[in-house]
mmCIF file of C-alpha atoms and ligand atoms in Angstrom:
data_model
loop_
_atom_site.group_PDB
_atom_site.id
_atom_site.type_symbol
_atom_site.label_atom_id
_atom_site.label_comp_id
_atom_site.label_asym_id
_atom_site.label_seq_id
_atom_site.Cartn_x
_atom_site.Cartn_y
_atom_site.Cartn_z
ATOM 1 C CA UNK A 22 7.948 9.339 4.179
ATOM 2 C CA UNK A 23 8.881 11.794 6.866
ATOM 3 C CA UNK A 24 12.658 12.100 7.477
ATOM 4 C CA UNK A 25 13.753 10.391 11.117
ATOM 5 C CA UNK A 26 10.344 8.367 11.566
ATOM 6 C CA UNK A 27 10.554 4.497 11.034
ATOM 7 C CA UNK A 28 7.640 3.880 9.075
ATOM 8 C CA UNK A 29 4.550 1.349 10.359
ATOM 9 C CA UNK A 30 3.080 -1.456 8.382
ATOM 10 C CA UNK A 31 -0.219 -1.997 10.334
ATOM 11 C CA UNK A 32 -2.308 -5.133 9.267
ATOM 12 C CA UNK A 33 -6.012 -4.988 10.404
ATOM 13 C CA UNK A 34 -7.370 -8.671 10.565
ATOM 14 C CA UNK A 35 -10.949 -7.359 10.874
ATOM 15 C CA UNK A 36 -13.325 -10.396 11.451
ATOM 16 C CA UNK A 37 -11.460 -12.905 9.956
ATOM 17 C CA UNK A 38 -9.742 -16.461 10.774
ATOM 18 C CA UNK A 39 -10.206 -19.461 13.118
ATOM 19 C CA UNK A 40 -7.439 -20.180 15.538
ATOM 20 C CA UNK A 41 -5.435 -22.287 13.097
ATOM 21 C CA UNK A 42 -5.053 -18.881 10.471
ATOM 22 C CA UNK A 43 -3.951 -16.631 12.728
ATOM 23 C CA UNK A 44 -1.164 -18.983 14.018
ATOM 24 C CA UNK A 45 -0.089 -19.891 10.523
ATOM 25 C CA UNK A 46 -0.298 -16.170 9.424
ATOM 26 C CA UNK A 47 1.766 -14.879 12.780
ATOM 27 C CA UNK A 48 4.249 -17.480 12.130
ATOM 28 C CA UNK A 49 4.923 -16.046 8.364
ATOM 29 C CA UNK A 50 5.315 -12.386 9.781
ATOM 30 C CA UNK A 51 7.043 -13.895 12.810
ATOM 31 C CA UNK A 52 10.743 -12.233 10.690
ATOM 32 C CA UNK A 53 9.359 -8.443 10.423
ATOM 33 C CA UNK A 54 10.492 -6.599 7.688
ATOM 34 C CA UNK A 55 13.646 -4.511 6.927
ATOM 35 C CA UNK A 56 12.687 -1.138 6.939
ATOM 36 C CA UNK A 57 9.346 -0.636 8.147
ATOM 37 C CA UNK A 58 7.869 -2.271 12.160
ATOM 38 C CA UNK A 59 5.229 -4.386 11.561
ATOM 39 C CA UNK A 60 2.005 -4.595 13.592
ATOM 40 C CA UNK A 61 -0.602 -7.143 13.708
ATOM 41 C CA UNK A 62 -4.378 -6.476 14.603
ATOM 42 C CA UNK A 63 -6.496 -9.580 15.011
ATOM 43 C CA UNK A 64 -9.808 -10.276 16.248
ATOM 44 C CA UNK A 65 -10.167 -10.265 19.839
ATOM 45 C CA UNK A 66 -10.334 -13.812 20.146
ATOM 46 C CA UNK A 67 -6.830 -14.360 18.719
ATOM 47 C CA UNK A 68 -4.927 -11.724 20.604
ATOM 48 C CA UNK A 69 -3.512 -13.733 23.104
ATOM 49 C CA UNK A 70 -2.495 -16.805 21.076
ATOM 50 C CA UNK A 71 -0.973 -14.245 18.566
ATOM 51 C CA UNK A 72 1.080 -12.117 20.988
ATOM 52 C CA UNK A 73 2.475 -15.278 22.642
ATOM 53 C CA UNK A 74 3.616 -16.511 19.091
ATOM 54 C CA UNK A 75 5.231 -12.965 18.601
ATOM 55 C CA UNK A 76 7.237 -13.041 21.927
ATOM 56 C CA UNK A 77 10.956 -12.140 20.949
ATOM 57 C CA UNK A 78 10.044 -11.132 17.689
ATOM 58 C CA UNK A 79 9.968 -7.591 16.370
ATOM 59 C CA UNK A 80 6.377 -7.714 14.920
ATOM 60 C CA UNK A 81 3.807 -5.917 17.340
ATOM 61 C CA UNK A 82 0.421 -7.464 18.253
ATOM 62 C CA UNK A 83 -2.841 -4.942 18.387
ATOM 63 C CA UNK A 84 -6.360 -5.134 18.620
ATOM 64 C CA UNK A 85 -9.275 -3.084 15.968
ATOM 65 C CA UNK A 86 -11.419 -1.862 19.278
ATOM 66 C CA UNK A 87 -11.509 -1.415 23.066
ATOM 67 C CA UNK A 88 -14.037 0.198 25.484
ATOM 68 C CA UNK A 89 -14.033 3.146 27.097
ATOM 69 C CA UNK A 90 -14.489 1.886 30.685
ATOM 70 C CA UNK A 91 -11.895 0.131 32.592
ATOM 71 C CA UNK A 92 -14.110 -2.418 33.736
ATOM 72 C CA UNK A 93 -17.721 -2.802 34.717
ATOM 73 C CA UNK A 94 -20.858 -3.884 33.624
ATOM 74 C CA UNK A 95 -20.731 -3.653 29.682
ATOM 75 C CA UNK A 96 -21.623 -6.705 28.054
ATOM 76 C CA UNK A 97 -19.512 -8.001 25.100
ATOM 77 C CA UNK A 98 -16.867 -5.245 25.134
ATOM 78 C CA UNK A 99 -13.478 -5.305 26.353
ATOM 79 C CA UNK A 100 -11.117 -2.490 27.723
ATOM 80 C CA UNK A 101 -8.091 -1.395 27.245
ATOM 81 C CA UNK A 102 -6.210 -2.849 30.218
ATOM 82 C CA UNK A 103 -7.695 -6.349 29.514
ATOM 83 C CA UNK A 104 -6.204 -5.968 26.056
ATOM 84 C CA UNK A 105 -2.665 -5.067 27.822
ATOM 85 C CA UNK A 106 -2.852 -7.899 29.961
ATOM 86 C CA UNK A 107 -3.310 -10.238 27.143
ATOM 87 C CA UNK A 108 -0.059 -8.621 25.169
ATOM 88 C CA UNK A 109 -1.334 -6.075 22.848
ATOM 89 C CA UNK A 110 0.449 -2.969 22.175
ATOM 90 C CA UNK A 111 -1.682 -1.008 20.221
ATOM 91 C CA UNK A 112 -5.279 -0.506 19.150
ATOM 92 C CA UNK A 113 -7.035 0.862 16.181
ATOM 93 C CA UNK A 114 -9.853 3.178 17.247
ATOM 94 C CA UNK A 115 -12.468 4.830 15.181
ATOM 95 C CA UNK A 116 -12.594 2.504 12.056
ATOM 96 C CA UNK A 117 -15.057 3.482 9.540
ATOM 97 C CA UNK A 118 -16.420 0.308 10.309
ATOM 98 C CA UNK A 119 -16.807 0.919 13.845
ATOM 99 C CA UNK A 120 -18.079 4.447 12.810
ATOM 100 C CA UNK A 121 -20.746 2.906 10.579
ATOM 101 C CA UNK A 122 -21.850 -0.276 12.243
ATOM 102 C CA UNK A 123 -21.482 1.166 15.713
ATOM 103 C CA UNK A 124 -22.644 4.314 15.491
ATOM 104 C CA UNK A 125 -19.221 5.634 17.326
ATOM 105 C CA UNK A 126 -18.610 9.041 17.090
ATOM 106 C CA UNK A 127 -15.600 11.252 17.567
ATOM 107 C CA UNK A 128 -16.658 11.567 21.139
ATOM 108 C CA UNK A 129 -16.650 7.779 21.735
ATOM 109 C CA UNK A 130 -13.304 7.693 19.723
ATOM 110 C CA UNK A 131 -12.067 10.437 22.348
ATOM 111 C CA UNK A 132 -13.000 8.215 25.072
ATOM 112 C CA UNK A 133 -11.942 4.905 24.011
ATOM 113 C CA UNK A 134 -8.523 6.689 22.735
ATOM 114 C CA UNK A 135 -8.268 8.549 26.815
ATOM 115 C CA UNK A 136 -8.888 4.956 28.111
ATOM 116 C CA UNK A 137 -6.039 3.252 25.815
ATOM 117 C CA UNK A 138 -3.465 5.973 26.805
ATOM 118 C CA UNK A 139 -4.476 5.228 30.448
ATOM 119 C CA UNK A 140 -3.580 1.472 29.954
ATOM 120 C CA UNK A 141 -0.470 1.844 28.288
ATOM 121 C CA UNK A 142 -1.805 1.217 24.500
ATOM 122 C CA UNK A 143 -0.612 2.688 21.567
ATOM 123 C CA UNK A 144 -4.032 4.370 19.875
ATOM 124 C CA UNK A 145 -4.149 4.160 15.589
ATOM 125 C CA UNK A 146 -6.822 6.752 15.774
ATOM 126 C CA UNK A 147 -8.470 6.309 11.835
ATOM 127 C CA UNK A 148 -10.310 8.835 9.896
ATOM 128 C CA UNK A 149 -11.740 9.525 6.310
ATOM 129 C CA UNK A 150 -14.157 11.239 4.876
ATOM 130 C CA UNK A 151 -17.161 9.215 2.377
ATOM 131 C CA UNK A 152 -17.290 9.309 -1.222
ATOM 132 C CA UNK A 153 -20.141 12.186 -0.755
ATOM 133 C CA UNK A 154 -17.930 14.489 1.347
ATOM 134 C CA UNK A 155 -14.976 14.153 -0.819
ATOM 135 C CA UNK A 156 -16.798 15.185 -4.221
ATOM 136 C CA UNK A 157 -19.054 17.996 -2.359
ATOM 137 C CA UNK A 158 -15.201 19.332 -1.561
ATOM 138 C CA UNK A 159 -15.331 18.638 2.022
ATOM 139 C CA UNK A 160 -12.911 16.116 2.712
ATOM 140 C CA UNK A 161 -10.409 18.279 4.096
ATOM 141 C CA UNK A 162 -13.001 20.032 6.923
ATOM 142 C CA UNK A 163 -14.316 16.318 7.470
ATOM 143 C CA UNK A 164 -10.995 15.021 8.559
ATOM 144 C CA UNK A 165 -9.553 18.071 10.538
ATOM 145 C CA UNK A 166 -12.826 17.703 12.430
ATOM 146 C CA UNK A 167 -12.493 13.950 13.129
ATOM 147 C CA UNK A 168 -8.958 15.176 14.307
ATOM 148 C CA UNK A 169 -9.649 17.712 16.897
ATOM 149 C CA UNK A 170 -12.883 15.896 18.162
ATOM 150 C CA UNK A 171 -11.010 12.801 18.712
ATOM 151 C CA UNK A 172 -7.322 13.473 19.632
ATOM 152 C CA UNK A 173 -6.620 14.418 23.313
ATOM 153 C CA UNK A 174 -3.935 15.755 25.465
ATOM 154 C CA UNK A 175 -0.980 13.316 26.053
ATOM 155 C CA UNK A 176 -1.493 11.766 22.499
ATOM 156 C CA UNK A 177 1.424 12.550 20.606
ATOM 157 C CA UNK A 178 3.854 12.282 23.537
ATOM 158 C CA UNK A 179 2.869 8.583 24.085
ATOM 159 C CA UNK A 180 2.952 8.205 20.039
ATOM 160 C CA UNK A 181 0.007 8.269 19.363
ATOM 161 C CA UNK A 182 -0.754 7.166 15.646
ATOM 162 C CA UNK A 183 -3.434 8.558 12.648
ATOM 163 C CA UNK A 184 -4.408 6.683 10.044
ATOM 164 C CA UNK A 185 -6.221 8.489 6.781
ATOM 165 C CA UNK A 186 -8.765 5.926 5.483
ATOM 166 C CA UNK A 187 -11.119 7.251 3.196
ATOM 167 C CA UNK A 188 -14.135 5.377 3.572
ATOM 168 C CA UNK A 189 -14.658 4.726 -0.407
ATOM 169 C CA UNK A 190 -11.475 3.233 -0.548
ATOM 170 C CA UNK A 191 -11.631 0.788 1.867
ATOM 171 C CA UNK A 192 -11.853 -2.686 0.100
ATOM 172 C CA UNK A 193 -12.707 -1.808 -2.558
ATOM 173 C CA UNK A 194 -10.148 -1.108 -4.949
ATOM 174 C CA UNK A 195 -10.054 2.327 -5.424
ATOM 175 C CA UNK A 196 -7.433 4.957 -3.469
ATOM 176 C CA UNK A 197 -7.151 8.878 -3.748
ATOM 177 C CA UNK A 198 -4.935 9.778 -6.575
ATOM 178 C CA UNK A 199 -1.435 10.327 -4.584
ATOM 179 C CA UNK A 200 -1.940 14.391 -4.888
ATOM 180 C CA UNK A 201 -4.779 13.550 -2.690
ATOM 181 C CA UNK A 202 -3.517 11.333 -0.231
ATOM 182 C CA UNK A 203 -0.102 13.528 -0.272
ATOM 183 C CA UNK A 204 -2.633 16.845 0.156
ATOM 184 C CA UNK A 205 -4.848 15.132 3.037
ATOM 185 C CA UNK A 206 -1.347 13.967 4.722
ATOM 186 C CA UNK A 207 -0.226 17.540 4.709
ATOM 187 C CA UNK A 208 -3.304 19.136 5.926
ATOM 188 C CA UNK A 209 -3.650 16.649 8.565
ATOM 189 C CA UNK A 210 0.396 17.582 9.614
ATOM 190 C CA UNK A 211 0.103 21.241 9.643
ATOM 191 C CA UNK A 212 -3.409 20.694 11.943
ATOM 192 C CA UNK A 213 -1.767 18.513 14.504
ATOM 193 C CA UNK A 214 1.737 20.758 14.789
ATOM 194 C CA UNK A 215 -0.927 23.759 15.014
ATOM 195 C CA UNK A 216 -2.573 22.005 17.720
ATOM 196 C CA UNK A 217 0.170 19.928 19.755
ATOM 197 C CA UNK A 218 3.074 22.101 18.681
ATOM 198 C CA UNK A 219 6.246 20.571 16.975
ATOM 199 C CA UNK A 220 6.076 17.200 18.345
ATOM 200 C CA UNK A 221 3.707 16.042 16.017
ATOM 201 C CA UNK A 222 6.243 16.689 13.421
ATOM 202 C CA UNK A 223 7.998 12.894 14.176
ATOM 203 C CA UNK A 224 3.508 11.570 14.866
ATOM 204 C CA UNK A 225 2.650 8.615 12.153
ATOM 205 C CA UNK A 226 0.457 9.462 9.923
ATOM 206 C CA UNK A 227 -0.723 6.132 7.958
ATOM 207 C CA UNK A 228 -2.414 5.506 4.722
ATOM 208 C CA UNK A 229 -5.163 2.884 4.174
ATOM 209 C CA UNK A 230 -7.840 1.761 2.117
ATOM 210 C CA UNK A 231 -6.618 -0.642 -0.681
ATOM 211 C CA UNK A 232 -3.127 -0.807 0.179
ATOM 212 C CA UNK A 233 -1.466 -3.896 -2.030
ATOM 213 C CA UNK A 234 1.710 -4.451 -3.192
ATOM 214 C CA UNK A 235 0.709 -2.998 -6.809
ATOM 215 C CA UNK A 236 0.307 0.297 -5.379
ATOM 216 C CA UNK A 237 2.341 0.699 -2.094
ATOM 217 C CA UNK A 238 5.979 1.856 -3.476
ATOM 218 C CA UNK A 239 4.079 4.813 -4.962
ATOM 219 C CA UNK A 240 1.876 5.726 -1.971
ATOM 220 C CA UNK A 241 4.919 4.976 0.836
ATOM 221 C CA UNK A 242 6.978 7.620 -1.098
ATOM 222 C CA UNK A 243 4.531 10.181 -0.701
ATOM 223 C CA UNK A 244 5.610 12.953 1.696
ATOM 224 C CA UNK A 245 3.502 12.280 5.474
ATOM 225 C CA UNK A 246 2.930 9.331 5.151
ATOM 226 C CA UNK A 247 4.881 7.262 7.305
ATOM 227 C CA UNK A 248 3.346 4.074 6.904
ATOM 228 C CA UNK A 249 -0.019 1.614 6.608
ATOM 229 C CA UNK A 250 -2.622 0.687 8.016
ATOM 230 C CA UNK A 251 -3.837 -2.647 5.357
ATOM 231 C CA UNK A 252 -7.301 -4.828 5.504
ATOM 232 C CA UNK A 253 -7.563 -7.299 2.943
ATOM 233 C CA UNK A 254 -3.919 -7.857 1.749
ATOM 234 C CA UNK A 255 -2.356 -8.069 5.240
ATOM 235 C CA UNK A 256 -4.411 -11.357 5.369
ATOM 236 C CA UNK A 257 -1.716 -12.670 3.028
ATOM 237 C CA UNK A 258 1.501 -13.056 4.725
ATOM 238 C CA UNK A 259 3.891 -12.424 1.050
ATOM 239 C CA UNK A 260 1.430 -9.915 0.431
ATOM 240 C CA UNK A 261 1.837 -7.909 3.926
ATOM 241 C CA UNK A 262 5.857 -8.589 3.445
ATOM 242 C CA UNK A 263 5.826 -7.183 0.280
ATOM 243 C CA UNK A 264 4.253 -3.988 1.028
ATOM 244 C CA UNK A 265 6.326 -3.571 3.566
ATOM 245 C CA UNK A 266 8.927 -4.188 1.457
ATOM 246 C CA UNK A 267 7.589 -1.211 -0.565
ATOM 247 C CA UNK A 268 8.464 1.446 1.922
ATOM 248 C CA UNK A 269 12.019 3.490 1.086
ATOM 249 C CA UNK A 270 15.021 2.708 2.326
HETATM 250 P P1 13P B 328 -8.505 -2.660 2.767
HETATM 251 O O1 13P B 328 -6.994 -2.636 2.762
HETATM 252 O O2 13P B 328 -9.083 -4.022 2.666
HETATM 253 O O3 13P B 328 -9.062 -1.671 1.796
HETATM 254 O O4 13P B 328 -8.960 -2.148 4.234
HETATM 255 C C1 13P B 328 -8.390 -1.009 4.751
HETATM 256 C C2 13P B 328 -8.767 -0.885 6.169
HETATM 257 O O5 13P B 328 -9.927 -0.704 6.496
HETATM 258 C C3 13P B 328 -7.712 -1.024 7.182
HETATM 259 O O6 13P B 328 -8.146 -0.624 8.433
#
């Protein structure tokens, strides 16, 4: 943890759960936690429902994507104003997922990030290097890139949030030994206070890939890392709770 931040327990839905779920799963969270905010990220579809069940309540509503536009003629996306209007807070930009499936690259992720700043979002800006880049030693030079190709001006003061989520470790099990995860925290600290000066001393940096409740007392100790962003397990409501139960008092 970093002294004076209040940590984040992010949950990212992904593409999963028919109206019913994501009521039933909002309504478990609807409490928060203790010591940690809590934010919610479901599928488009569910954003509005899910935000109007969290009215009042301290748990924050967010969505995985947005375009870059405001409006226009782009078929199937959505902006970042639309996903204001409909109550979310926050958005999760450059996934791996998105990265992978969408071919976005930190350009796009600079857009999209310039557009949800514009609209009053909250941007959870992810990045990670691949199983390849971390054992050819180049995880650290993949992820400060990601970082200055995809941050802009104005980020940090409107709290911006980064979230380090190695690609290999996403769903599948496996995390970074904490030295890692505690290293890649650190290096991604020192390159944001280099670039936006001492403000991004207080920015959130999150971890995810395979966040559960087995392993998140250990990880939310680790110095710079304020927080997490979770896939599968924050699809389980005593599961989510419990890992944000994890974080230190
Ligand atoms: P898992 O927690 O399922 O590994 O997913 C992590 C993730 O991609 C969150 O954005």
């Amino acid at each position: 943890m970093t002294p004076g931040i209040r940590p984040l327990i992010a949950g990212n839905w992904k593409m999963n759960g028919n109206q019913r779920e994501a009521a039933r799963l909002a309504e478990a969270l609807r409490d928060g936690a203790e010591n940690a905010d809590l934010l919610i990220c479901p599928p488009f579809v569910h954003i509005h429902q899910v935000a109007a069940l969290m009215l009042g309540s301290r748990v924050a509503v967010g969505a995985q994507d947005c375009h870059a536009a405001h409006h226009g003629a782009h078929t199937g996306d959505v902006s970042a104003a639309m996903l204001r209007d409909v109550g979310a807070t926050h958005v999760i930009l450059g996934h791996s997922e998105r990265r992978t499936n969408h071919g976005e690259n930190d350009a796009a992720v600079l857009a999209k990030t310039e557009a949800a700043l514009t609209a009053g979002l909250i941007p959870i800006i992810c990045v990670g290097e691949t199983e390849a880049e971390r054992l050819s030693g180049l995880a650290d030079s993949v992820v400060e890139k990601q970082l200055a190709g995809s941050i802009p001006y104005g980020f940090i003061t409107a709290g911006g949030i980064v979230a380090y989520e190695p690609v290999w470790a996403i769903g599948t099990g496996r995390t970074p030994t904490e030295r890692d995860i505690a290293a890649m925290h650190s290096t991604m600290r020192s390159a944001l206070v280099e670039r936006f000066g001492p403000a991004a001393r207080t920015t959130r940096l999150l971890y995810g890939g395979s966040v559960k409740p087995s392993n998140a007392v250990s990880i939310m100790a680790l110095a710079d890392v304020d927080g997490a962003l979770v896939g599968g397990a924050s699809l389980v409501a005593e599961d989510f709770l419990a890992i944000a139960k994890a974080v230190p008092e």
